[in-house]
mmCIF file of C-alpha atoms and ligand atoms in Angstrom:
data_model
loop_
_atom_site.group_PDB
_atom_site.id
_atom_site.type_symbol
_atom_site.label_atom_id
_atom_site.label_comp_id
_atom_site.label_asym_id
_atom_site.label_seq_id
_atom_site.Cartn_x
_atom_site.Cartn_y
_atom_site.Cartn_z
ATOM 1 C CA UNK A 1 -0.111 0.004 0.015
ATOM 2 C CA UNK A 2 1.310 3.386 -0.527
ATOM 3 C CA UNK A 3 0.704 6.806 1.444
ATOM 4 C CA UNK A 4 -2.454 8.539 0.434
ATOM 5 C CA UNK A 5 -0.715 11.719 0.116
ATOM 6 C CA UNK A 6 3.099 11.428 -1.211
ATOM 7 C CA UNK A 7 2.707 7.789 -2.562
ATOM 8 C CA UNK A 8 5.735 6.586 -0.514
ATOM 9 C CA UNK A 9 5.406 2.750 0.016
ATOM 10 C CA UNK A 10 3.724 2.772 3.741
ATOM 11 C CA UNK A 11 6.436 0.362 5.835
ATOM 12 C CA UNK A 12 5.839 0.857 9.121
ATOM 13 C CA UNK A 13 2.560 0.298 11.536
ATOM 14 C CA UNK A 14 1.550 2.625 14.107
ATOM 15 C CA UNK A 15 -1.347 0.717 15.487
ATOM 16 C CA UNK A 16 -2.715 -2.750 15.080
ATOM 17 C CA UNK A 17 -6.115 -3.343 16.838
ATOM 18 C CA UNK A 18 -6.741 -6.521 14.962
ATOM 19 C CA UNK A 19 -10.227 -6.539 13.585
ATOM 20 C CA UNK A 20 -13.206 -4.723 14.458
ATOM 21 C CA UNK A 21 -16.436 -4.551 13.446
ATOM 22 C CA UNK A 22 -17.536 -0.936 12.029
ATOM 23 C CA UNK A 23 -17.690 1.334 14.956
ATOM 24 C CA UNK A 24 -21.133 2.674 14.047
ATOM 25 C CA UNK A 25 -22.948 -1.021 13.005
ATOM 26 C CA UNK A 26 -25.294 -1.088 16.287
ATOM 27 C CA UNK A 27 -27.212 -4.244 15.952
ATOM 28 C CA UNK A 28 -30.584 -5.005 16.750
ATOM 29 C CA UNK A 29 -32.282 -7.844 18.331
ATOM 30 C CA UNK A 30 -32.548 -9.815 14.955
ATOM 31 C CA UNK A 31 -28.896 -9.266 14.039
ATOM 32 C CA UNK A 32 -27.549 -11.426 16.635
ATOM 33 C CA UNK A 33 -28.885 -14.411 15.315
ATOM 34 C CA UNK A 34 -26.810 -13.332 12.090
ATOM 35 C CA UNK A 35 -22.695 -13.330 11.366
ATOM 36 C CA UNK A 36 -21.364 -10.030 11.856
ATOM 37 C CA UNK A 37 -18.305 -8.454 9.531
ATOM 38 C CA UNK A 38 -15.123 -7.467 10.814
ATOM 39 C CA UNK A 39 -12.493 -5.513 9.294
ATOM 40 C CA UNK A 40 -8.518 -5.546 9.668
ATOM 41 C CA UNK A 41 -7.865 -2.283 12.244
ATOM 42 C CA UNK A 42 -4.539 -1.320 11.518
ATOM 43 C CA UNK A 43 -2.726 2.422 11.201
ATOM 44 C CA UNK A 44 -0.011 2.907 9.215
ATOM 45 C CA UNK A 45 2.156 5.920 9.102
ATOM 46 C CA UNK A 46 4.375 7.141 6.466
ATOM 47 C CA UNK A 47 8.102 7.896 7.094
ATOM 48 C CA UNK A 48 8.162 10.485 4.296
ATOM 49 C CA UNK A 49 5.054 13.298 4.884
ATOM 50 C CA UNK A 50 4.227 11.062 8.580
ATOM 51 C CA UNK A 51 0.845 11.006 7.248
ATOM 52 C CA UNK A 52 -1.303 8.888 9.610
ATOM 53 C CA UNK A 53 -3.680 6.415 7.926
ATOM 54 C CA UNK A 54 -5.563 3.584 7.876
ATOM 55 C CA UNK A 55 -4.305 0.629 5.957
ATOM 56 C CA UNK A 56 -6.503 -0.238 2.890
ATOM 57 C CA UNK A 57 -8.457 -3.177 3.248
ATOM 58 C CA UNK A 58 -11.657 -4.685 0.926
ATOM 59 C CA UNK A 59 -14.980 -3.674 0.738
ATOM 60 C CA UNK A 60 -14.756 -0.070 2.111
ATOM 61 C CA UNK A 61 -17.503 1.104 0.688
ATOM 62 C CA UNK A 62 -19.760 -1.407 2.886
ATOM 63 C CA UNK A 63 -18.607 0.591 6.074
ATOM 64 C CA UNK A 64 -20.909 3.317 5.164
ATOM 65 C CA UNK A 65 -24.173 1.774 4.110
ATOM 66 C CA UNK A 66 -24.965 2.406 8.309
ATOM 67 C CA UNK A 67 -28.701 3.145 8.244
ATOM 68 C CA UNK A 68 -27.083 5.379 11.516
ATOM 69 C CA UNK A 69 -26.584 9.049 11.109
ATOM 70 C CA UNK A 70 -25.257 11.332 13.739
ATOM 71 C CA UNK A 71 -26.920 14.555 14.260
ATOM 72 C CA UNK A 72 -24.521 17.232 15.253
ATOM 73 C CA UNK A 73 -27.544 19.061 16.744
ATOM 74 C CA UNK A 74 -27.955 16.357 19.526
ATOM 75 C CA UNK A 75 -24.929 18.164 21.435
ATOM 76 C CA UNK A 76 -25.340 21.308 23.044
ATOM 77 C CA UNK A 77 -21.724 22.086 23.720
ATOM 78 C CA UNK A 78 -21.296 21.685 19.724
ATOM 79 C CA UNK A 79 -23.829 23.973 19.141
ATOM 80 C CA UNK A 80 -21.932 26.624 21.274
ATOM 81 C CA UNK A 81 -19.190 25.903 19.736
ATOM 82 C CA UNK A 82 -20.691 26.236 16.075
ATOM 83 C CA UNK A 83 -22.250 29.478 17.540
ATOM 84 C CA UNK A 84 -19.203 31.350 18.597
ATOM 85 C CA UNK A 85 -17.288 30.217 15.564
ATOM 86 C CA UNK A 86 -19.995 31.506 13.017
ATOM 87 C CA UNK A 87 -19.908 35.015 15.485
ATOM 88 C CA UNK A 88 -15.955 34.689 15.350
ATOM 89 C CA UNK A 89 -15.548 34.375 11.310
ATOM 90 C CA UNK A 90 -18.232 37.209 10.773
ATOM 91 C CA UNK A 91 -16.572 39.427 12.316
ATOM 92 C CA UNK A 92 -12.600 38.489 11.204
ATOM 93 C CA UNK A 93 -13.676 38.060 7.621
ATOM 94 C CA UNK A 94 -16.885 40.835 7.749
ATOM 95 C CA UNK A 95 -18.972 38.748 6.005
ATOM 96 C CA UNK A 96 -21.906 40.243 4.765
ATOM 97 C CA UNK A 97 -25.415 39.484 2.132
ATOM 98 C CA UNK A 98 -22.855 39.462 -0.494
ATOM 99 C CA UNK A 99 -20.449 36.956 0.986
ATOM 100 C CA UNK A 100 -20.668 33.127 0.352
ATOM 101 C CA UNK A 101 -19.996 30.384 3.151
ATOM 102 C CA UNK A 102 -19.821 26.858 2.218
ATOM 103 C CA UNK A 103 -19.656 23.739 4.693
ATOM 104 C CA UNK A 104 -18.631 20.882 3.378
ATOM 105 C CA UNK A 105 -20.345 17.987 5.798
ATOM 106 C CA UNK A 106 -23.214 20.191 6.745
ATOM 107 C CA UNK A 107 -24.573 17.641 8.458
ATOM 108 C CA UNK A 108 -28.185 18.807 10.119
ATOM 109 C CA UNK A 109 -27.113 22.414 9.713
ATOM 110 C CA UNK A 110 -25.966 23.342 13.131
ATOM 111 C CA UNK A 111 -23.265 25.450 11.890
ATOM 112 C CA UNK A 112 -24.463 26.976 8.258
ATOM 113 C CA UNK A 113 -27.985 28.208 10.484
ATOM 114 C CA UNK A 114 -26.111 30.806 12.481
ATOM 115 C CA UNK A 115 -25.182 32.525 8.854
ATOM 116 C CA UNK A 116 -28.329 32.312 7.936
ATOM 117 C CA UNK A 117 -29.646 34.280 10.777
ATOM 118 C CA UNK A 118 -27.191 36.559 10.233
ATOM 119 C CA UNK A 119 -28.189 37.062 6.512
ATOM 120 C CA UNK A 120 -25.273 35.600 4.769
ATOM 121 C CA UNK A 121 -25.732 33.665 2.067
ATOM 122 C CA UNK A 122 -24.448 29.726 2.359
ATOM 123 C CA UNK A 123 -24.975 26.528 0.857
ATOM 124 C CA UNK A 124 -24.186 23.168 2.715
ATOM 125 C CA UNK A 125 -22.646 19.984 1.139
ATOM 126 C CA UNK A 126 -23.705 16.840 2.617
ATOM 127 C CA UNK A 127 -24.152 13.537 1.140
ATOM 128 C CA UNK A 128 -26.146 11.825 4.015
ATOM 129 C CA UNK A 129 -30.166 12.106 2.830
ATOM 130 C CA UNK A 130 -31.288 12.349 6.584
ATOM 131 C CA UNK A 131 -29.024 15.477 7.803
ATOM 132 C CA UNK A 132 -29.151 17.383 4.867
ATOM 133 C CA UNK A 133 -33.317 17.371 4.851
ATOM 134 C CA UNK A 134 -33.072 18.813 8.713
ATOM 135 C CA UNK A 135 -30.548 21.528 7.017
ATOM 136 C CA UNK A 136 -33.160 22.381 4.389
ATOM 137 C CA UNK A 137 -35.675 22.867 6.817
ATOM 138 C CA UNK A 138 -33.864 25.312 8.491
ATOM 139 C CA UNK A 139 -33.610 27.195 5.454
ATOM 140 C CA UNK A 140 -30.044 26.008 3.948
ATOM 141 C CA UNK A 141 -29.569 24.808 0.389
ATOM 142 C CA UNK A 142 -27.796 21.473 0.412
ATOM 143 C CA UNK A 143 -25.916 19.856 -2.322
ATOM 144 C CA UNK A 144 -26.435 16.189 -1.786
ATOM 145 C CA UNK A 145 -22.855 15.380 -2.786
ATOM 146 C CA UNK A 146 -19.302 14.073 -1.855
ATOM 147 C CA UNK A 147 -16.658 16.849 -1.867
ATOM 148 C CA UNK A 148 -13.584 16.907 -3.835
ATOM 149 C CA UNK A 149 -11.812 18.273 -6.988
ATOM 150 C CA UNK A 150 -14.678 17.418 -9.437
ATOM 151 C CA UNK A 151 -17.301 19.314 -7.049
ATOM 152 C CA UNK A 152 -15.042 22.321 -6.287
ATOM 153 C CA UNK A 153 -14.472 22.927 -10.016
ATOM 154 C CA UNK A 154 -18.118 22.635 -10.675
ATOM 155 C CA UNK A 155 -18.890 25.002 -7.729
ATOM 156 C CA UNK A 156 -16.356 27.634 -9.621
ATOM 157 C CA UNK A 157 -17.731 27.805 -13.005
ATOM 158 C CA UNK A 158 -21.154 28.098 -11.774
ATOM 159 C CA UNK A 159 -20.371 31.336 -9.409
ATOM 160 C CA UNK A 160 -20.216 29.613 -6.419
ATOM 161 C CA UNK A 161 -16.898 30.067 -5.310
ATOM 162 C CA UNK A 162 -16.922 30.857 -1.174
ATOM 163 C CA UNK A 163 -15.307 33.786 0.806
ATOM 164 C CA UNK A 164 -14.916 31.157 3.569
ATOM 165 C CA UNK A 165 -15.187 27.347 3.335
ATOM 166 C CA UNK A 166 -15.755 25.524 6.676
ATOM 167 C CA UNK A 167 -15.078 21.675 7.403
ATOM 168 C CA UNK A 168 -15.098 20.609 10.973
ATOM 169 C CA UNK A 169 -14.238 17.347 11.436
ATOM 170 C CA UNK A 170 -14.531 15.789 8.012
ATOM 171 C CA UNK A 171 -11.101 16.479 6.539
ATOM 172 C CA UNK A 172 -9.640 13.116 8.597
ATOM 173 C CA UNK A 173 -12.944 11.140 7.144
ATOM 174 C CA UNK A 174 -11.858 11.447 3.713
ATOM 175 C CA UNK A 175 -10.377 8.884 1.950
ATOM 176 C CA UNK A 176 -9.041 10.842 -0.902
ATOM 177 C CA UNK A 177 -7.242 13.904 1.098
ATOM 178 C CA UNK A 178 -5.268 15.066 -2.109
ATOM 179 C CA UNK A 179 -8.236 15.180 -4.154
ATOM 180 C CA UNK A 180 -10.122 16.760 -1.045
ATOM 181 C CA UNK A 181 -8.102 19.549 -0.946
ATOM 182 C CA UNK A 182 -7.476 20.177 -4.579
ATOM 183 C CA UNK A 183 -11.742 20.838 -4.389
ATOM 184 C CA UNK A 184 -10.969 23.380 -1.337
ATOM 185 C CA UNK A 185 -8.535 25.020 -3.693
ATOM 186 C CA UNK A 186 -10.906 25.073 -6.516
ATOM 187 C CA UNK A 187 -13.976 26.538 -4.564
ATOM 188 C CA UNK A 188 -12.473 29.142 -3.020
ATOM 189 C CA UNK A 189 -12.840 32.792 -4.137
ATOM 190 C CA UNK A 190 -9.370 34.639 -4.625
ATOM 191 C CA UNK A 191 -9.162 36.266 -0.915
ATOM 192 C CA UNK A 192 -11.033 33.464 0.752
ATOM 193 C CA UNK A 193 -10.476 31.872 3.998
ATOM 194 C CA UNK A 194 -10.573 28.003 4.426
ATOM 195 C CA UNK A 195 -11.180 26.429 8.193
ATOM 196 C CA UNK A 196 -10.487 22.954 8.983
ATOM 197 C CA UNK A 197 -11.102 21.187 12.366
ATOM 198 C CA UNK A 198 -9.946 17.841 13.101
ATOM 199 C CA UNK A 199 -8.672 16.265 16.074
ATOM 200 C CA UNK A 200 -4.595 16.509 16.866
ATOM 201 C CA UNK A 201 -2.423 13.528 15.937
ATOM 202 C CA UNK A 202 0.019 15.548 18.862
ATOM 203 C CA UNK A 203 -2.770 15.210 21.610
ATOM 204 C CA UNK A 204 -3.748 11.636 20.127
ATOM 205 C CA UNK A 205 -0.477 10.404 21.183
ATOM 206 C CA UNK A 206 -0.081 12.468 24.519
ATOM 207 C CA UNK A 207 -2.750 10.997 25.455
ATOM 208 C CA UNK A 208 -3.293 7.738 24.308
ATOM 209 C CA UNK A 209 -6.334 8.186 22.758
ATOM 210 C CA UNK A 210 -6.130 5.103 20.380
ATOM 211 C CA UNK A 211 -9.615 4.361 20.814
ATOM 212 C CA UNK A 212 -10.252 6.968 18.671
ATOM 213 C CA UNK A 213 -9.139 5.117 15.707
ATOM 214 C CA UNK A 214 -12.011 3.476 13.931
ATOM 215 C CA UNK A 215 -12.322 2.532 10.105
ATOM 216 C CA UNK A 216 -14.289 5.507 8.978
ATOM 217 C CA UNK A 217 -11.172 7.713 10.096
ATOM 218 C CA UNK A 218 -8.956 7.906 7.141
ATOM 219 C CA UNK A 219 -5.986 10.279 8.686
ATOM 220 C CA UNK A 220 -4.996 11.478 11.464
ATOM 221 C CA UNK A 221 -3.524 14.829 11.248
ATOM 222 C CA UNK A 222 -0.417 16.776 12.353
ATOM 223 C CA UNK A 223 0.043 20.508 11.327
ATOM 224 C CA UNK A 224 3.141 19.385 9.699
ATOM 225 C CA UNK A 225 1.331 17.431 7.189
ATOM 226 C CA UNK A 226 -1.626 19.094 6.697
ATOM 227 C CA UNK A 227 0.623 21.869 5.990
ATOM 228 C CA UNK A 228 2.360 19.562 2.808
ATOM 229 C CA UNK A 229 -0.811 18.570 1.526
ATOM 230 C CA UNK A 230 -1.930 22.114 1.696
ATOM 231 C CA UNK A 231 1.116 23.168 -0.064
ATOM 232 C CA UNK A 232 0.613 20.402 -3.035
ATOM 233 C CA UNK A 233 -2.591 21.715 -3.632
ATOM 234 C CA UNK A 234 -1.550 25.381 -4.152
ATOM 235 C CA UNK A 235 -2.745 26.301 -0.687
ATOM 236 C CA UNK A 236 -0.943 27.713 2.307
ATOM 237 C CA UNK A 237 -2.135 26.858 6.069
ATOM 238 C CA UNK A 238 -0.927 30.838 7.567
ATOM 239 C CA UNK A 239 -2.999 30.753 11.146
ATOM 240 C CA UNK A 240 -4.027 28.116 13.584
ATOM 241 C CA UNK A 241 -5.526 27.392 16.822
ATOM 242 C CA UNK A 242 -6.006 24.657 19.142
ATOM 243 C CA UNK A 243 -9.267 23.803 20.612
ATOM 244 C CA UNK A 244 -10.581 21.296 23.431
ATOM 245 C CA UNK A 245 -12.941 19.218 21.591
ATOM 246 C CA UNK A 246 -12.532 15.433 20.770
ATOM 247 C CA UNK A 247 -9.377 15.902 23.132
ATOM 248 C CA UNK A 248 -7.583 18.344 21.414
ATOM 249 C CA UNK A 249 -7.620 20.021 18.215
ATOM 250 C CA UNK A 250 -6.474 21.934 15.780
ATOM 251 C CA UNK A 251 -8.492 24.516 13.748
ATOM 252 C CA UNK A 252 -6.474 25.475 10.835
ATOM 253 C CA UNK A 253 -6.561 28.776 8.748
ATOM 254 C CA UNK A 254 -5.616 28.410 5.182
ATOM 255 C CA UNK A 255 -5.838 30.638 1.948
ATOM 256 C CA UNK A 256 -4.094 30.410 -1.861
ATOM 257 C CA UNK A 257 -0.404 30.133 -1.540
ATOM 258 C CA UNK A 258 0.327 33.099 -3.700
ATOM 259 C CA UNK A 259 -1.659 35.236 -1.364
ATOM 260 C CA UNK A 260 0.121 37.825 0.542
ATOM 261 C CA UNK A 261 -1.503 37.331 4.010
ATOM 262 C CA UNK A 262 1.402 36.921 6.510
ATOM 263 C CA UNK A 263 1.747 33.568 8.322
ATOM 264 C CA UNK A 264 1.141 33.782 12.149
ATOM 265 C CA UNK A 265 3.822 32.814 14.919
ATOM 266 C CA UNK A 266 1.088 30.212 16.050
ATOM 267 C CA UNK A 267 1.712 28.238 12.645
ATOM 268 C CA UNK A 268 5.552 27.991 13.227
ATOM 269 C CA UNK A 269 5.469 27.499 17.076
ATOM 270 C CA UNK A 270 3.136 24.588 16.460
ATOM 271 C CA UNK A 271 5.571 22.876 13.702
ATOM 272 C CA UNK A 272 8.262 23.298 16.422
ATOM 273 C CA UNK A 273 6.420 21.457 19.274
ATOM 274 C CA UNK A 274 5.455 18.859 16.831
ATOM 275 C CA UNK A 275 9.132 18.145 15.733
ATOM 276 C CA UNK A 276 10.282 18.383 19.595
ATOM 277 C CA UNK A 277 7.702 16.151 20.490
ATOM 278 C CA UNK A 278 8.747 13.494 17.871
ATOM 279 C CA UNK A 279 6.277 13.815 15.424
ATOM 280 C CA UNK A 280 8.441 13.327 12.350
ATOM 281 C CA UNK A 281 10.697 10.263 14.093
ATOM 282 C CA UNK A 282 9.750 6.906 13.624
ATOM 283 C CA UNK A 283 10.750 5.845 17.568
ATOM 284 C CA UNK A 284 7.319 7.774 18.462
ATOM 285 C CA UNK A 285 5.069 6.002 16.449
ATOM 286 C CA UNK A 286 6.906 2.744 16.949
ATOM 287 C CA UNK A 287 6.504 2.863 20.844
ATOM 288 C CA UNK A 288 2.534 4.001 20.501
ATOM 289 C CA UNK A 289 1.370 0.142 20.670
ATOM 290 C CA UNK A 290 2.893 -0.803 23.887
ATOM 291 C CA UNK A 291 1.065 2.438 25.492
ATOM 292 C CA UNK A 292 -2.280 1.615 23.558
ATOM 293 C CA UNK A 293 -2.052 -2.055 25.272
ATOM 294 C CA UNK A 294 -1.271 -0.639 28.792
ATOM 295 C CA UNK A 295 -4.746 1.287 28.803
ATOM 296 C CA UNK A 296 -6.121 -1.658 27.563
ATOM 297 C CA UNK A 297 -4.876 -4.472 30.013
ATOM 298 C CA UNK A 298 -5.452 -2.020 32.983
ATOM 299 C CA UNK A 299 -9.401 -1.818 31.788
ATOM 300 C CA UNK A 300 -9.488 -5.309 31.694
ATOM 301 C CA UNK A 301 -7.611 -6.160 34.711
ATOM 302 C CA UNK A 302 -10.435 -3.507 36.437
ATOM 303 C CA UNK A 303 -13.530 -5.277 35.324
ATOM 304 C CA UNK A 304 -11.995 -8.566 35.950
ATOM 305 C CA UNK A 305 -11.498 -7.315 39.646
ATOM 306 C CA UNK A 306 -14.473 -5.641 39.942
ATOM 307 C CA UNK A 307 -16.368 -8.917 38.747
ATOM 308 C CA UNK A 308 -14.557 -11.089 41.634
ATOM 309 C CA UNK A 309 -15.462 -8.573 43.760
ATOM 310 C CA UNK A 310 -19.381 -8.904 43.413
ATOM 311 C CA UNK A 311 -19.369 -5.230 42.181
ATOM 312 C CA UNK A 312 -21.996 -3.886 39.696
ATOM 313 C CA UNK A 313 -20.210 -1.799 36.854
ATOM 314 C CA UNK A 314 -21.960 -0.244 33.861
ATOM 315 C CA UNK A 315 -20.554 1.968 30.934
ATOM 316 C CA UNK A 316 -22.063 5.421 29.742
ATOM 317 C CA UNK A 317 -22.046 6.398 26.163
ATOM 318 C CA UNK A 318 -22.625 4.247 23.399
ATOM 319 C CA UNK A 319 -20.013 6.142 21.298
ATOM 320 C CA UNK A 320 -17.753 5.086 18.593
ATOM 321 C CA UNK A 321 -14.470 5.144 20.979
ATOM 322 C CA UNK A 322 -16.294 3.144 23.146
ATOM 323 C CA UNK A 323 -16.447 0.420 20.586
ATOM 324 C CA UNK A 324 -12.891 0.333 19.728
ATOM 325 C CA UNK A 325 -11.558 0.488 23.547
ATOM 326 C CA UNK A 326 -14.333 -2.621 24.320
ATOM 327 C CA UNK A 327 -13.848 -4.320 21.155
ATOM 328 C CA UNK A 328 -9.918 -4.394 21.240
ATOM 329 C CA UNK A 329 -9.825 -4.940 24.923
ATOM 330 C CA UNK A 330 -12.296 -8.007 23.984
ATOM 331 C CA UNK A 331 -14.674 -6.987 26.894
ATOM 332 C CA UNK A 332 -17.830 -8.713 26.559
ATOM 333 C CA UNK A 333 -21.502 -8.392 28.663
ATOM 334 C CA UNK A 334 -20.240 -10.654 31.284
ATOM 335 C CA UNK A 335 -17.915 -7.761 32.275
ATOM 336 C CA UNK A 336 -19.728 -4.959 31.539
ATOM 337 C CA UNK A 337 -23.503 -5.599 31.571
ATOM 338 C CA UNK A 338 -24.925 -2.656 30.091
ATOM 339 C CA UNK A 339 -24.269 0.532 28.538
ATOM 340 C CA UNK A 340 -26.637 3.805 28.773
ATOM 341 C CA UNK A 341 -26.821 6.351 25.906
ATOM 342 C CA UNK A 342 -29.142 9.381 25.695
ATOM 343 C CA UNK A 343 -29.974 8.798 22.171
ATOM 344 C CA UNK A 344 -33.246 7.430 21.193
ATOM 345 C CA UNK A 345 -31.734 5.881 17.936
ATOM 346 C CA UNK A 346 -29.316 3.665 19.700
ATOM 347 C CA UNK A 347 -31.434 2.342 22.839
ATOM 348 C CA UNK A 348 -32.811 -1.595 22.664
ATOM 349 C CA UNK A 349 -29.705 -1.952 20.335
ATOM 350 C CA UNK A 350 -26.776 -3.878 21.171
ATOM 351 C CA UNK A 351 -22.722 -2.152 20.641
ATOM 352 C CA UNK A 352 -21.085 -3.749 17.632
ATOM 353 C CA UNK A 353 -18.929 -6.675 18.373
ATOM 354 C CA UNK A 354 -19.085 -6.757 22.180
ATOM 355 C CA UNK A 355 -22.894 -7.456 21.780
ATOM 356 C CA UNK A 356 -23.242 -5.136 24.853
ATOM 357 C CA UNK A 357 -27.140 -4.018 25.171
ATOM 358 C CA UNK A 358 -27.673 -0.372 25.213
ATOM 359 C CA UNK A 359 -30.312 1.124 27.696
ATOM 360 C CA UNK A 360 -31.714 4.567 28.084
ATOM 361 C CA UNK A 361 -30.080 6.308 30.762
ATOM 362 C CA UNK A 362 -32.986 5.520 33.683
ATOM 363 C CA UNK A 363 -31.906 2.130 33.972
ATOM 364 C CA UNK A 364 -28.649 3.598 36.261
ATOM 365 C CA UNK A 365 -31.098 4.685 38.688
ATOM 366 C CA UNK A 366 -32.699 1.281 38.868
ATOM 367 C CA UNK A 367 -28.992 -0.372 38.905
ATOM 368 C CA UNK A 368 -26.961 1.387 40.827
ATOM 369 C CA UNK A 369 -24.126 0.372 39.289
ATOM 370 C CA UNK A 370 -20.843 0.654 42.106
ATOM 371 C CA UNK A 371 -18.726 2.039 39.423
ATOM 372 C CA UNK A 372 -19.856 3.607 35.650
ATOM 373 C CA UNK A 373 -17.356 3.592 32.990
ATOM 374 C CA UNK A 374 -17.721 7.092 30.816
ATOM 375 C CA UNK A 375 -16.778 5.488 27.193
ATOM 376 C CA UNK A 376 -16.726 9.063 25.709
ATOM 377 C CA UNK A 377 -13.723 10.153 28.177
ATOM 378 C CA UNK A 378 -14.048 13.916 26.191
ATOM 379 C CA UNK A 379 -17.444 14.464 27.869
ATOM 380 C CA UNK A 380 -16.547 13.036 31.391
ATOM 381 C CA UNK A 381 -17.418 15.908 33.323
ATOM 382 C CA UNK A 382 -20.720 16.626 31.142
ATOM 383 C CA UNK A 383 -21.886 12.894 32.291
ATOM 384 C CA UNK A 384 -21.067 13.369 35.880
ATOM 385 C CA UNK A 385 -22.666 16.238 36.049
ATOM 386 C CA UNK A 386 -26.139 14.984 34.749
ATOM 387 C CA UNK A 387 -25.330 11.972 36.757
ATOM 388 C CA UNK A 388 -24.385 13.684 39.814
ATOM 389 C CA UNK A 389 -27.744 12.028 41.743
ATOM 390 C CA UNK A 390 -25.803 8.623 41.168
ATOM 391 C CA UNK A 391 -22.813 10.060 42.568
ATOM 392 C CA UNK A 392 -24.689 10.872 45.707
ATOM 393 C CA UNK A 393 -25.874 7.056 45.954
ATOM 394 C CA UNK A 394 -22.111 5.845 45.819
ATOM 395 C CA UNK A 395 -21.713 5.342 42.091
ATOM 396 C CA UNK A 396 -17.955 6.388 41.158
ATOM 397 C CA UNK A 397 -17.133 7.640 37.891
ATOM 398 C CA UNK A 398 -14.479 6.025 36.230
ATOM 399 C CA UNK A 399 -12.506 6.585 32.775
ATOM 400 C CA UNK A 400 -10.243 4.599 30.841
ATOM 401 C CA UNK A 401 -8.379 6.598 28.507
ATOM 402 C CA UNK A 402 -5.245 7.932 29.122
ATOM 403 C CA UNK A 403 -5.027 5.753 32.121
ATOM 404 C CA UNK A 404 -7.662 4.077 34.232
ATOM 405 C CA UNK A 405 -8.783 6.481 36.970
ATOM 406 C CA UNK A 406 -11.732 7.703 39.113
ATOM 407 C CA UNK A 407 -12.688 10.724 38.272
HETATM 408 ZN ZN1 ZN B 1 3.279 9.934 2.762
#
């Protein structure tokens, strides 16, 4: 296999999580009577451009046939994040009714609705029908397409180049990252700005966030590598900021390569920090598997210890990262009898692979577990707050990543 960016042969494994079912392939009662499909979950690193990427495997398309669609608007924290972004960009770029904002992977309109409210024309690109329909109900124009160079050029020839192109948590999910980036270039007006948000590989390594690895997540990105990919497409990263989302993300700001915009010191400082932390050193990547294994072993040891002590353990949050963790650890309902999740679409289903049942959060009041393992550690504080009553009754909250601890 060759690197998806620079085409160098991929010779080094960053992380091998064995085989796993797609992280969002939640199962119904009927599904439990059928065979379940597992795919290799192996991540490689390119020793030329340092792009960390999933290994290619057969039948990748099947992964995306899942009926489950995530609606961004279900997270209140994310809505606030989107609103403050819209306000910031409108001021900074002086967007008006003559501007155009394009969001790639516009989901249910959680972000663009803020621009609509401010009277700024916008266009969403979203291939998923259910979320696109939700956005249209909010008055947002949506093209139901996958984004890439072809669509970017089509937008340019139809007078739809954008002053601002936003992509939140889409860049890491595109298989053809070069084609996608050329699409950004084509759809960007002269003088326009691109912003992309993605989980920062540096934080993934620092905090052993190996559970954020799943099949649909094709790339794990550093600023260094994104800058290279932008450069190859005729773009330039001129600014960046760190965000707390998803355990530590970057928001990068891009423009056409030849523009006079000055590159900020923040970009240089982060490039230096990435180098200092060894992001362009092979050993950094080769040491990661052992760190991930320690997290897995500690979780298993904890669950076995509690089972032997006769304690009740449950989990909260049927999130993709929970599936990666539980499947890699081989946890089954004997060690973790149920998971609670507030999303009605997941309730009464089963976690892929582990087949742990997903229940409504009210089950916690009935069961009163001794320990509640919060699988989406990035929202641990929020979950703890929502379940303060349980804590009063004696339940202890646990997170497994970056290390097992009572929180
Ligand atoms: Zn490469």
